[in-house]
Short mmCIF file of C-alpha atoms and ligand atoms in Angstrom, two decimals:
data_model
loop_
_atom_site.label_atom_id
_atom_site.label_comp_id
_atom_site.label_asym_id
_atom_site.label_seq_id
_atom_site.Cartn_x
_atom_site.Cartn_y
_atom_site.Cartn_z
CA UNK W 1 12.11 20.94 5.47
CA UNK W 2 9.27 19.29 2.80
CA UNK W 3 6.09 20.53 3.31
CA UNK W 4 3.96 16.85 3.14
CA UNK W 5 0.16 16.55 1.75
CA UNK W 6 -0.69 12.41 2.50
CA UNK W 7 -4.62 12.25 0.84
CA UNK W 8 -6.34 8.92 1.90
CA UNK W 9 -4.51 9.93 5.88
CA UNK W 10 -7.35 7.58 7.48
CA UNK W 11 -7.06 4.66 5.17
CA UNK W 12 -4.37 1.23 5.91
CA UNK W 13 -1.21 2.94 4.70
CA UNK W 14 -2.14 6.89 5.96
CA UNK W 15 -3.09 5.99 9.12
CA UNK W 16 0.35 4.71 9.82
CA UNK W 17 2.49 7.03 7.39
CA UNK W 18 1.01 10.33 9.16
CA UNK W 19 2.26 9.27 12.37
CA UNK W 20 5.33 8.15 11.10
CA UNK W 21 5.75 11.38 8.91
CA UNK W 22 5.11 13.60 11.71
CA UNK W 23 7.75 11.91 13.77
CA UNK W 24 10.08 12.27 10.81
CA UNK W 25 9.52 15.88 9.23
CA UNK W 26 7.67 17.61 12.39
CA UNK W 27 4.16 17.82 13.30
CA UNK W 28 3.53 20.97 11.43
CA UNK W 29 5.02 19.89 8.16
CA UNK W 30 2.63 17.15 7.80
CA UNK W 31 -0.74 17.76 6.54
CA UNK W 32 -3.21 14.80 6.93
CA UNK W 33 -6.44 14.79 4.82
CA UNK W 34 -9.57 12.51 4.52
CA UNK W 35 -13.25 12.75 3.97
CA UNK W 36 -14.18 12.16 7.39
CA UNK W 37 -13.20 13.65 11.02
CA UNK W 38 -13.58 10.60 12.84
CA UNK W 39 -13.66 10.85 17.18
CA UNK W 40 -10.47 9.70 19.04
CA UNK W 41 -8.30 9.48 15.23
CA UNK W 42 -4.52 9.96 16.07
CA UNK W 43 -4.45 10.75 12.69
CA UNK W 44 -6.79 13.83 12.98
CA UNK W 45 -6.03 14.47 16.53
CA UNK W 46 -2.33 14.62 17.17
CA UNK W 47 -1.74 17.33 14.32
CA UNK W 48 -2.60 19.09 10.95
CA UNK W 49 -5.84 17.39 9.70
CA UNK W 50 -7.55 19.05 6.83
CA UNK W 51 -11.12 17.46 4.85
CA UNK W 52 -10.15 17.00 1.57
CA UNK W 53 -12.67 15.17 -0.88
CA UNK W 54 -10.36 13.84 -3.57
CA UNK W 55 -13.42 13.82 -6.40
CA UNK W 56 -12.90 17.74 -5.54
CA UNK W 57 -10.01 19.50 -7.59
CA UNK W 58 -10.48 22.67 -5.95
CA UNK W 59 -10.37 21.02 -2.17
CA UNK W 60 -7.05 19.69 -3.05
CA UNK W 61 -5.91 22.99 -4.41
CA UNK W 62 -6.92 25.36 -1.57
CA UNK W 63 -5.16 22.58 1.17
CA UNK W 64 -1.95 23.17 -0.85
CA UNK W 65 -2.05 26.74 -1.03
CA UNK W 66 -2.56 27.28 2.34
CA UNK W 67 -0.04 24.93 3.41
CA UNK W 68 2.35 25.66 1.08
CA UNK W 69 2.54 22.13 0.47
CA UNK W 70 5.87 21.01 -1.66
CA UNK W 71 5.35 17.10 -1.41
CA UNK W 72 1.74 15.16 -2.20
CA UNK W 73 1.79 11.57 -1.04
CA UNK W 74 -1.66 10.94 -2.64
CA UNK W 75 -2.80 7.51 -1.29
CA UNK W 76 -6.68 7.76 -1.66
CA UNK W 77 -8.01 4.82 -3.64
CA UNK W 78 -9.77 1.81 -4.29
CA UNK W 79 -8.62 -1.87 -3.57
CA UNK W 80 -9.09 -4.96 -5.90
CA UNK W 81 -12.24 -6.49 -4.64
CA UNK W 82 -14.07 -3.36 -4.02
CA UNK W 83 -12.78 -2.01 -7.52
CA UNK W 84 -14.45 -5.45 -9.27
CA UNK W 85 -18.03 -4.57 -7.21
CA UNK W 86 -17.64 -1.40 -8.87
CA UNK W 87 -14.68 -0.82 -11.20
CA UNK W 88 -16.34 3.21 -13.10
CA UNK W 89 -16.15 3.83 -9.67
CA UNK W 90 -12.36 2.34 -9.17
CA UNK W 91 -11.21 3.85 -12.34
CA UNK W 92 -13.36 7.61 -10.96
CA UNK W 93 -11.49 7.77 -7.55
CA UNK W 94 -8.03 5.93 -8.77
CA UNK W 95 -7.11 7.41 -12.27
CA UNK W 96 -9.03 10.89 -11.36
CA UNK W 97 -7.91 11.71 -8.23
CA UNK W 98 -4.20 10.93 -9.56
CA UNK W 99 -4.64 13.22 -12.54
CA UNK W 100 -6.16 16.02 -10.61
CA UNK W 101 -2.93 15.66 -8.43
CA UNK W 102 -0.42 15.60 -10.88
CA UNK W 103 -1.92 18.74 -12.37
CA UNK W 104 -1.69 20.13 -8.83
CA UNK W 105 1.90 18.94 -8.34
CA UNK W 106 2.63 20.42 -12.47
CA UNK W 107 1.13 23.78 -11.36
CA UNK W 108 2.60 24.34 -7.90
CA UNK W 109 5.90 23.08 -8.32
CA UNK W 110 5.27 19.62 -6.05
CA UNK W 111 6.91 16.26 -6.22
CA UNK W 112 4.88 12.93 -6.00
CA UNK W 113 4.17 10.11 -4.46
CA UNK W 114 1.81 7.18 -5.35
CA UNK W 115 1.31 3.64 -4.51
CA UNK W 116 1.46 1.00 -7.37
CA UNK W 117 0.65 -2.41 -7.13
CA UNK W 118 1.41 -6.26 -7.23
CA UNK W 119 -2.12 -6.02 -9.29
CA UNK W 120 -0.43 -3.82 -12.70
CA UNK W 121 1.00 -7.52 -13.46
CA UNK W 122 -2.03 -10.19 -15.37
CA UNK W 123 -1.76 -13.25 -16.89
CA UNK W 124 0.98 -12.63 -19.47
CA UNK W 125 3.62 -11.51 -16.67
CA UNK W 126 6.13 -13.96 -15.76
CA UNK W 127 4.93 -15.02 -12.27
CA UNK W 128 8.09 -16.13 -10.15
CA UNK W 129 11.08 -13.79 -10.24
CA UNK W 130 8.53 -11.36 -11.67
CA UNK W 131 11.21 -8.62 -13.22
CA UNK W 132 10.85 -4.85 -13.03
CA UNK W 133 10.21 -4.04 -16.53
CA UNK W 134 7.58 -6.82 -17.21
CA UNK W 135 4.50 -6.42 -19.85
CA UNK W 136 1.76 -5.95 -17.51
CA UNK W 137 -1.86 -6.47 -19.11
CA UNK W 138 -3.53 -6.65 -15.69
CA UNK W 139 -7.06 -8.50 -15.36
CA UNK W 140 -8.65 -6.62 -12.81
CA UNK W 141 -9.98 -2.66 -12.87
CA UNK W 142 -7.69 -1.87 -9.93
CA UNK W 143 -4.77 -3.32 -11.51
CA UNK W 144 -5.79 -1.35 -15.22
CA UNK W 145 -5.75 1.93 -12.60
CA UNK W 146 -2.74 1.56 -10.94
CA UNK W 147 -0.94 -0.08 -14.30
CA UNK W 148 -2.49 3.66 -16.07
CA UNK W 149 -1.54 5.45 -13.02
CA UNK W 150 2.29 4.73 -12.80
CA UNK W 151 2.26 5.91 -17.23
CA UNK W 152 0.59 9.19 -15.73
CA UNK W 153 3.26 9.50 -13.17
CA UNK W 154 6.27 8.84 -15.82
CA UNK W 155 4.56 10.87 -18.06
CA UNK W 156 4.02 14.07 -15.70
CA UNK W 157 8.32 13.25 -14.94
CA UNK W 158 9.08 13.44 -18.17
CA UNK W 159 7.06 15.85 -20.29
CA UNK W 160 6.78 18.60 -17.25
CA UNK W 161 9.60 17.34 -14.92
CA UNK W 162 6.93 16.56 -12.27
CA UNK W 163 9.38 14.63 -9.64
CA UNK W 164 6.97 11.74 -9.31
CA UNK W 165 8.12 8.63 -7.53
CA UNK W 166 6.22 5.08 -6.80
CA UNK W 167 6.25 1.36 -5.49
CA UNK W 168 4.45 -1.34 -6.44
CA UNK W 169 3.21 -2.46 -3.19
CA UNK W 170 2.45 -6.25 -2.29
CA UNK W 171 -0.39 -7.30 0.56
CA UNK W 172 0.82 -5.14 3.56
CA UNK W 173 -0.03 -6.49 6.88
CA UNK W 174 -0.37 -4.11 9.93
CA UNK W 175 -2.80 -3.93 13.05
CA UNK W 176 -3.67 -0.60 13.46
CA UNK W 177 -6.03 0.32 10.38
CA UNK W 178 -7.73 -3.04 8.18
CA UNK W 179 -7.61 -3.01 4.84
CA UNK W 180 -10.50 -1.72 2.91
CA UNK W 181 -11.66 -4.67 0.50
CA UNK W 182 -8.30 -6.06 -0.91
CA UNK W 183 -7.37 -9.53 -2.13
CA UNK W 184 -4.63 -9.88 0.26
CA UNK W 185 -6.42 -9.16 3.13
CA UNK W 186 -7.07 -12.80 3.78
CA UNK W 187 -3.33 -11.93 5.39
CA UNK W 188 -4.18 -9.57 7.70
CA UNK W 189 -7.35 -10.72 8.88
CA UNK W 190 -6.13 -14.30 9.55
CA UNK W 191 -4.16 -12.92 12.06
CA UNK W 192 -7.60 -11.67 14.42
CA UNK W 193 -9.62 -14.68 14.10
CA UNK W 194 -6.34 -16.34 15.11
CA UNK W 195 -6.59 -14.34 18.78
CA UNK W 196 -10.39 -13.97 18.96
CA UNK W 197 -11.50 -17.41 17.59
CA UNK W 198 -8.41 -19.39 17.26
CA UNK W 199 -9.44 -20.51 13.60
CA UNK W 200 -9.98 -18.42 10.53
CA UNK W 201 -11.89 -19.47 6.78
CA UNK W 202 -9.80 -18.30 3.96
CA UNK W 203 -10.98 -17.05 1.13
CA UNK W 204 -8.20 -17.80 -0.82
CA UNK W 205 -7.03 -21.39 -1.84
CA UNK W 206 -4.22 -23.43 -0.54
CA UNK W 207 -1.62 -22.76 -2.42
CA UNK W 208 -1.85 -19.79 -4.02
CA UNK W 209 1.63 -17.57 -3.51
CA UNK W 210 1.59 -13.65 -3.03
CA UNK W 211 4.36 -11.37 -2.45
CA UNK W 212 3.32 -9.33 1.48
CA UNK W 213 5.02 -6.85 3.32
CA UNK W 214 4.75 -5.69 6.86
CA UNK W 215 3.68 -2.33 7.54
CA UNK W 216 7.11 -0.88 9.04
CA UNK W 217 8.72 -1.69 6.04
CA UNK W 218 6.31 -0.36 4.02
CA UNK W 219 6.70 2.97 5.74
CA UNK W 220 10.36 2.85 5.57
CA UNK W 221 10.40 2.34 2.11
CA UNK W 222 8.19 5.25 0.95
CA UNK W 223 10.60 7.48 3.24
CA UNK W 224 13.15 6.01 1.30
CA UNK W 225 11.88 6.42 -2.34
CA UNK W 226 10.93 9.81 -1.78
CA UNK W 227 14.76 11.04 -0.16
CA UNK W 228 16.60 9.12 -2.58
CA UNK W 229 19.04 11.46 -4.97
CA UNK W 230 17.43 11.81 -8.12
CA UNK W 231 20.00 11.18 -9.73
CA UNK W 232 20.41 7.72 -8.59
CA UNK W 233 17.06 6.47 -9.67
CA UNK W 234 16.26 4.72 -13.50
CA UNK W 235 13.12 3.94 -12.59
CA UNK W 236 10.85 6.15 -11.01
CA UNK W 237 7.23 4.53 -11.40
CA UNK W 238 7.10 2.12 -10.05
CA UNK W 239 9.83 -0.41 -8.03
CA UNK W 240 8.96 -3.98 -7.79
CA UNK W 241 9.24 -4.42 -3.97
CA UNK W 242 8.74 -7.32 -1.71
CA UNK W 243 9.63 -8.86 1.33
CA UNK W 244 8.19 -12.42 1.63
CA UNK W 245 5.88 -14.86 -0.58
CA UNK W 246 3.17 -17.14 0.97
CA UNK W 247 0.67 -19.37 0.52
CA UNK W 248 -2.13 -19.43 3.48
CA UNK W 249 -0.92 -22.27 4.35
CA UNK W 250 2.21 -20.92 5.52
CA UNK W 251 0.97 -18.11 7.28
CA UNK W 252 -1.27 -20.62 9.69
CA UNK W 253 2.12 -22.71 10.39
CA UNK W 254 3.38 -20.13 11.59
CA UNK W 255 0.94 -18.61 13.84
CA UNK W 256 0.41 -22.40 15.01
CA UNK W 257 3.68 -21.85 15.97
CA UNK W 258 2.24 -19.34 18.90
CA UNK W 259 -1.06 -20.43 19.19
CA UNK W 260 -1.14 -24.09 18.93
CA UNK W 261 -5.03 -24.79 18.68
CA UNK W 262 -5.01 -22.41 15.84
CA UNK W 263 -7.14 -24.35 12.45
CA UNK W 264 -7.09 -23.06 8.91
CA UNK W 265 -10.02 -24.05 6.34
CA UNK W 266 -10.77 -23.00 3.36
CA UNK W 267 -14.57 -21.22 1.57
CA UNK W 268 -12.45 -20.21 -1.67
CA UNK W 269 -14.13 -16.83 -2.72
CA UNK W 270 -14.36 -17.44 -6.46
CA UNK W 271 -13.39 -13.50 -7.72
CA UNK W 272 -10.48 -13.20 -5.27
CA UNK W 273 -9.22 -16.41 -6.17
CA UNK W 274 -9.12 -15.45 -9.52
CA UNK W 275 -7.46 -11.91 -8.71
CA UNK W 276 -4.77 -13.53 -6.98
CA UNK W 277 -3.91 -16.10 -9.54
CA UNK W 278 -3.76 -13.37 -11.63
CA UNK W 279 -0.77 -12.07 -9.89
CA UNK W 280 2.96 -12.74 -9.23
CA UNK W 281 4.32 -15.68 -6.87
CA UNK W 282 6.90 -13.43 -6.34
CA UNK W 283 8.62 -10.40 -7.52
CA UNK W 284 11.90 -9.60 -8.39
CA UNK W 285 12.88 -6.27 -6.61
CA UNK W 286 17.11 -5.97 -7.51
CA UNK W 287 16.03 -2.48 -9.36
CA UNK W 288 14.79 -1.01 -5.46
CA UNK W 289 17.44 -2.76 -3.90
CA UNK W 290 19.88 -0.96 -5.83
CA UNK W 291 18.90 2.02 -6.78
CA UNK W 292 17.08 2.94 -3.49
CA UNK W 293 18.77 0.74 -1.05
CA UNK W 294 15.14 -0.83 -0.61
CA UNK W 295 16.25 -3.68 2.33
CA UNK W 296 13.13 -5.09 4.33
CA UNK W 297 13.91 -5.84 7.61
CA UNK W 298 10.72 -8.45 8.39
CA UNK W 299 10.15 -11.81 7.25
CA UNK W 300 6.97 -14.28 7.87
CA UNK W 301 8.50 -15.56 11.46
CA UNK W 302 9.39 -12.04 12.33
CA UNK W 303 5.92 -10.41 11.52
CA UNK W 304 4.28 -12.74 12.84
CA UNK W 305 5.90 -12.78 16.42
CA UNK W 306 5.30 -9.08 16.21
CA UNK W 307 1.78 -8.76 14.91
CA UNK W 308 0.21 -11.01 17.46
CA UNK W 309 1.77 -9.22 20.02
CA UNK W 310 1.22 -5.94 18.85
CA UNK W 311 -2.75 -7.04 18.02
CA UNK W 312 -2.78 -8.93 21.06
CA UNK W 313 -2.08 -5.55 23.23
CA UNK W 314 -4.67 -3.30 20.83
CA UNK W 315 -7.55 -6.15 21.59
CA UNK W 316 -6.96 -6.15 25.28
CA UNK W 317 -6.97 -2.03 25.32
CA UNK W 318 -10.19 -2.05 23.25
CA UNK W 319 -12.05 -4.80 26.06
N1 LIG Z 1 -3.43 -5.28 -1.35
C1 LIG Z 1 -3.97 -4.92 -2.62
C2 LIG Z 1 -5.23 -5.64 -2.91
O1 LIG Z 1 -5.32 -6.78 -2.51
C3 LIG Z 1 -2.96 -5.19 -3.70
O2 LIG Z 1 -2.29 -4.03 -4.02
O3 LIG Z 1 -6.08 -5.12 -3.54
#
């Protein structure tokens, strides 16, 4: 049985993953780890929960040592619009952290896994059908991270045999944890003002496409990645995955759909406008569906009908 490390355990994706993980591998072969113990987390209540500042090489170390940790799903980092406040800072935590971890994984004989990104694809990246092996030249400091991060990862794979594996993720949309200071999270958030307020301001423009995925799949798909046979995989970092393309417009439809009153305007934010053209329309994912079975299970309809159900019963337990 793997012996999991997930860094960033409290963020959007950990929050989720640990539970999931737990469920999967057993509670004691999952070993969650953030910077803070926050009071009534599932995440640091319900099993192995460790403090691990990523800055800190040696706090990484000691956590795998003790653990005897064979698997590091390092998710700590900075988002888009938080990395442009403060990209030394994005490029510190995203490209630093990762190195300090593939050193880790080089010296104690662990395999890796890291999120990519929509964001490692700029302006001269074909933007529908976007295809797995693209040129990437990314306009933002998150996307220059993540774009450095997944040569890191193929480099550690090839030149020490580090078993790394990653996804370039989409928006994901999920109710438990928000987003911290994304692009996409126009997605996400959309989807509380819809219950609380029945009408949300986007900050990104009518339409603009983006490839999002729902959280479960998200989840899924790590799993996957990280059980597939080696052998099986050509790529390795990092698959072009998606499971839907919208505009905001299409989002609201759809949520009008179950909430009839609901309105949509529009206060375009100018730098996450400009992020998001930036990006794909939509990606081209064959390579995941066929060399890692990648198969999303959610579409805009379906998320939707779940998310304001699922949000609607988290908002009611919170009152
Ligand atoms: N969801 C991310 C962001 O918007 C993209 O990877 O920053």
């Amino acid at each position: 049985m793997k012996k999991i490390l997930i860094t960033g355990a409290l963020g959007q994706i950990g929050s989720e993953l640990t539970s999931y993980m737990r469920d999967i591998y057993g509670i004691n072969n999952v070993i969650a780890s953030g910077r803070r113990t926050p009071k009534g987390s599932k995440v640091v209540e319900d099993g192995i929960f460790e403090l691990i500042n990523t800055d800190d090489v040696n706090q990484i170390i000691n956590v795998v040592k003790k653990h005897k940790v064979d698997t590091i799903i390092h998710l700590a980092a900075i988002l888009s619009a938080v990395g442009e406040a403060n990209p030394i800072k994005a490029w510190e935590v995203n490209v630093g952290s990762l190195l300090s971890v593939l050193e880790i994984a080089r010296t104690y004989d662990c395999s890796v896994f890291t999120p990519s990104s929509i964001a490692v694809f700029g302006d001269y990246s074909q933007k529908f059908k976007t295809p797995q092996d693209e040129v990437q030249k990314p306009a933002t400091m998150y996307g220059i991270t993540k774009s450095s991060g997944e040569l890191l990862c193929d480099y550690y794979f090839k030149r020490f045999g580090v078993d790394t594996r990653g996804i370039r993720f989409p928006g994901l949309i999920s109710y438990e944890t928000l987003p911290g200071g994304g692009t996409t999270d126009y997605a996400v958030h959309i989807y509380y003002e819809a219950l609380k307020n029945k009408k949300y301001t986007s900050f990104i423009k009518e339409g603009t496409y983006m490839d999002m995925m729902y959280m479960p799949d998200a989840l899924n798909a790590i799993v996957e990645v990280m059980e597939t046979d080696p052998g099986k995989l050509i790529h390795r970092n990092a698959f072009n995955v998606t499971s839907m393309s919208f505009a905001p417009e299409h989002i609201a439809q759809e949520i009008k759909k179950h909430i009839p009153e609901f309105e949509i305007t529009y206060d375009i934010d100018p730098i996450r406008q400009a992020i998001a053209e930036s990006w794909p329309d939509f990606l081209d994912d064959t390579a995941a569906r066929e060399e890692w079975g990648w198969n999303p299970k959610y579409d805009l309809k379906s998320m939707t009908k779940d998310m304001l159900a699922k949000l609607k019963e988290k908002i009611k337990a919170i009152n």
